[in-house]
Short mmCIF file of C-alpha atoms in Angstrom, two decimals:
data_model
loop_
_atom_site.label_atom_id
_atom_site.label_comp_id
_atom_site.label_asym_id
_atom_site.label_seq_id
_atom_site.Cartn_x
_atom_site.Cartn_y
_atom_site.Cartn_z
CA MET A 1 13.89 1.98 -8.15
CA ASP A 2 11.46 4.48 -6.42
CA ASP A 3 11.97 5.65 -2.79
CA ILE A 4 8.74 4.30 -2.00
CA CYS A 5 9.92 0.83 -2.51
CA LYS A 6 12.81 1.50 -0.21
CA LYS A 7 10.95 2.73 2.55
CA PHE A 8 8.38 0.12 2.13
CA GLY A 9 10.92 -2.53 2.14
CA LEU A 10 12.81 -1.19 5.41
CA ASN A 11 9.02 -1.26 6.99
CA VAL A 12 8.73 -4.82 5.93
CA LYS A 13 12.12 -5.62 7.42
CA LYS A 14 11.54 -3.81 10.83
CA PHE A 15 8.14 -5.61 11.36
CA ARG A 16 9.47 -9.05 10.40
CA GLU A 17 12.35 -8.59 12.65
CA HIS A 18 10.11 -7.02 15.49
CA LYS A 19 7.79 -10.49 14.75
CA GLY A 20 11.40 -12.53 15.07
CA ILE A 21 10.78 -14.33 11.93
CA SER A 22 13.45 -15.07 9.16
CA GLN A 23 12.87 -14.05 5.46
CA GLU A 24 12.81 -17.99 4.69
CA LYS A 25 9.83 -18.10 7.56
CA LEU A 26 8.31 -15.21 5.90
CA ALA A 27 8.37 -16.61 2.47
CA GLU A 28 7.02 -19.70 3.60
CA GLU A 29 3.99 -17.96 5.32
CA THR A 30 3.29 -15.91 2.33
CA GLY A 31 3.81 -18.58 -0.62
CA LEU A 32 6.36 -16.12 -1.98
CA HIS A 33 10.01 -16.85 -3.02
CA ARG A 34 12.63 -15.95 -0.36
CA THR A 35 14.79 -14.11 -2.95
CA TYR A 36 11.47 -12.22 -3.67
CA ILE A 37 10.94 -11.28 -0.19
CA SER A 38 14.75 -10.20 -0.13
CA ALA A 39 14.29 -7.96 -3.03
CA VAL A 40 11.11 -6.64 -1.44
CA GLU A 41 13.06 -5.57 1.84
CA ARG A 42 15.85 -3.73 -0.49
CA GLY A 43 13.31 -1.90 -2.26
CA VAL A 44 14.31 -3.39 -5.58
CA ARG A 45 10.90 -4.77 -6.47
CA SER A 46 7.54 -2.92 -6.91
CA ILE A 47 5.33 -5.23 -5.26
CA SER A 48 1.78 -5.75 -6.25
CA LEU A 49 -1.11 -5.14 -3.86
CA ASN A 50 -2.22 -8.59 -3.50
CA ASN A 51 1.47 -9.56 -2.13
CA ILE A 52 1.37 -6.50 -0.02
CA GLN A 53 -1.73 -8.15 1.56
CA LYS A 54 -0.09 -11.68 1.81
CA ILE A 55 3.01 -9.82 3.66
CA SER A 56 0.54 -8.02 6.11
CA ILE A 57 -1.28 -11.16 6.86
CA ALA A 58 1.99 -13.03 7.67
CA LEU A 59 3.35 -10.12 9.70
CA GLU A 60 -0.25 -9.78 11.61
CA ILE A 61 0.08 -5.91 10.77
CA GLU A 62 -2.38 -3.91 9.38
CA ILE A 63 -1.74 -2.84 5.66
CA HIS A 64 -1.35 0.83 6.50
CA LYS A 65 1.06 0.49 8.92
CA LEU A 66 3.56 -0.96 6.15
CA PHE A 67 3.14 2.57 4.79
CA MET A 68 4.01 4.64 8.03
CA PHE A 69 7.40 5.94 7.57
CA GLY A 70 8.15 7.70 10.55
CA ASP A 71 8.17 11.21 8.39
CA GLU A 72 4.60 11.70 8.63
CA ASP A 73 2.13 13.70 11.20
CA THR A 74 0.92 10.65 13.12
CA HIS A 75 0.63 9.26 16.45
CA GLU A 76 0.96 5.82 15.51
CA LYS A 77 3.90 3.69 16.97
CA LEU A 78 5.37 0.11 16.70
CA ASP A 79 4.54 -1.13 19.89
CA MET B 1 -9.64 -10.55 -7.52
CA ASP B 2 -8.73 -10.20 -3.82
CA ASP B 3 -10.99 -7.84 -1.62
CA ILE B 4 -7.94 -5.79 -0.73
CA CYS B 5 -8.29 -4.47 -4.42
CA LYS B 6 -11.83 -3.86 -3.96
CA LYS B 7 -11.37 -1.97 -0.71
CA PHE B 8 -8.16 -0.05 -2.14
CA GLY B 9 -10.21 0.78 -5.27
CA LEU B 10 -13.15 2.20 -3.44
CA ASN B 11 -10.54 4.39 -1.15
CA VAL B 12 -9.06 5.78 -4.68
CA LYS B 13 -12.55 6.73 -6.04
CA LYS B 14 -13.51 8.38 -2.58
CA PHE B 15 -10.46 10.34 -2.40
CA ARG B 16 -10.66 11.37 -6.20
CA GLU B 17 -14.29 12.41 -5.56
CA HIS B 18 -13.39 14.46 -2.59
CA LYS B 19 -10.72 16.41 -4.50
CA GLY B 20 -13.36 16.73 -7.24
CA ILE B 21 -11.45 15.22 -10.42
CA SER B 22 -12.51 13.05 -13.01
CA GLN B 23 -10.62 9.57 -13.67
CA GLU B 24 -9.69 11.28 -16.89
CA LYS B 25 -7.67 13.93 -14.68
CA LEU B 26 -6.28 11.57 -12.47
CA ALA B 27 -5.06 9.56 -15.49
CA GLU B 28 -3.33 12.47 -16.96
CA GLU B 29 -1.87 13.71 -13.73
CA THR B 30 -0.46 10.13 -12.93
CA GLY B 31 0.37 9.24 -16.53
CA LEU B 32 -1.45 6.05 -16.17
CA HIS B 33 -4.53 5.37 -18.67
CA ARG B 34 -7.78 6.09 -17.82
CA THR B 35 -9.02 2.34 -18.06
CA TYR B 36 -6.10 1.47 -15.77
CA ILE B 37 -7.45 3.97 -13.24
CA SER B 38 -11.05 2.56 -13.77
CA ALA B 39 -9.99 -0.88 -13.47
CA VAL B 40 -7.86 0.06 -10.08
CA GLU B 41 -11.15 1.84 -8.59
CA ARG B 42 -13.37 -1.13 -9.53
CA GLY B 43 -10.75 -3.60 -7.82
CA VAL B 44 -10.09 -5.47 -10.63
CA ARG B 45 -6.25 -4.91 -10.87
CA SER B 46 -3.59 -5.61 -8.14
CA ILE B 47 -2.08 -2.12 -8.79
CA SER B 48 1.89 -2.17 -8.17
CA LEU B 49 3.54 -0.03 -5.40
CA ASN B 50 5.12 2.39 -8.01
CA ASN B 51 1.65 3.15 -9.43
CA ILE B 52 0.17 3.46 -5.55
CA GLN B 53 2.51 6.39 -5.21
CA LYS B 54 1.73 8.21 -8.43
CA ILE B 55 -1.82 8.08 -7.38
CA SER B 56 -1.18 9.25 -3.67
CA ILE B 57 0.96 11.99 -5.04
CA ALA B 58 -1.98 12.96 -7.55
CA LEU B 59 -4.81 12.78 -5.08
CA GLU B 60 -2.28 14.66 -2.52
CA ILE B 61 -3.00 12.21 0.26
CA GLU B 62 -0.53 10.22 2.23
CA ILE B 63 -0.07 6.29 0.91
CA HIS B 64 -1.36 5.03 4.18
CA LYS B 65 -4.49 6.64 4.16
CA LEU B 66 -5.45 5.07 0.88
CA PHE B 67 -5.27 1.81 2.92
CA MET B 68 -7.65 3.04 6.02
CA PHE B 69 -10.65 1.20 5.56
CA GLY B 70 -13.06 2.20 8.20
CA ASP B 71 -13.15 -1.28 9.71
CA GLU B 72 -9.98 -0.60 11.79
CA ASP B 73 -9.01 0.93 15.10
CA THR B 74 -8.22 4.11 14.05
CA HIS B 75 -9.03 7.79 14.84
CA GLU B 76 -8.02 9.13 11.62
CA LYS B 77 -10.63 10.85 9.32
CA LEU B 78 -11.18 11.76 5.84
CA ASP B 79 -11.38 15.63 6.61
#
């Protein structure tokens, strides 16, 4: 699986933990299965755009922030 | 199809035209089919993360910029 899925998955995990919710809770809020959330966080699923949006809404984070990997020229930070 | 696919598709089109390449050329550079590129730009396909990355590489644009829709609090601009 591509590196992009790994990096995206780490961001989902980071923002989910920042929000203080479990994978189960994120699954419930997105309508996705917990094992799917787990696979996304581990970077072993190439998630589709519709599901990326569901996660961004549940985590209350703008989608583009799920693609900020800390190795880019940016001033944006996780607050 | 979700609004997110429409907004993403418009961004792909914008960056592709900014780079001055055709859908055919983008298809060739990504290894995706031209009809698939067309469907993504029209927002009728929920593209997967692996394919989002292929497009970002071909357009030489960071992935997160494909998710900046001009309706967010951001200082980033298309140069």
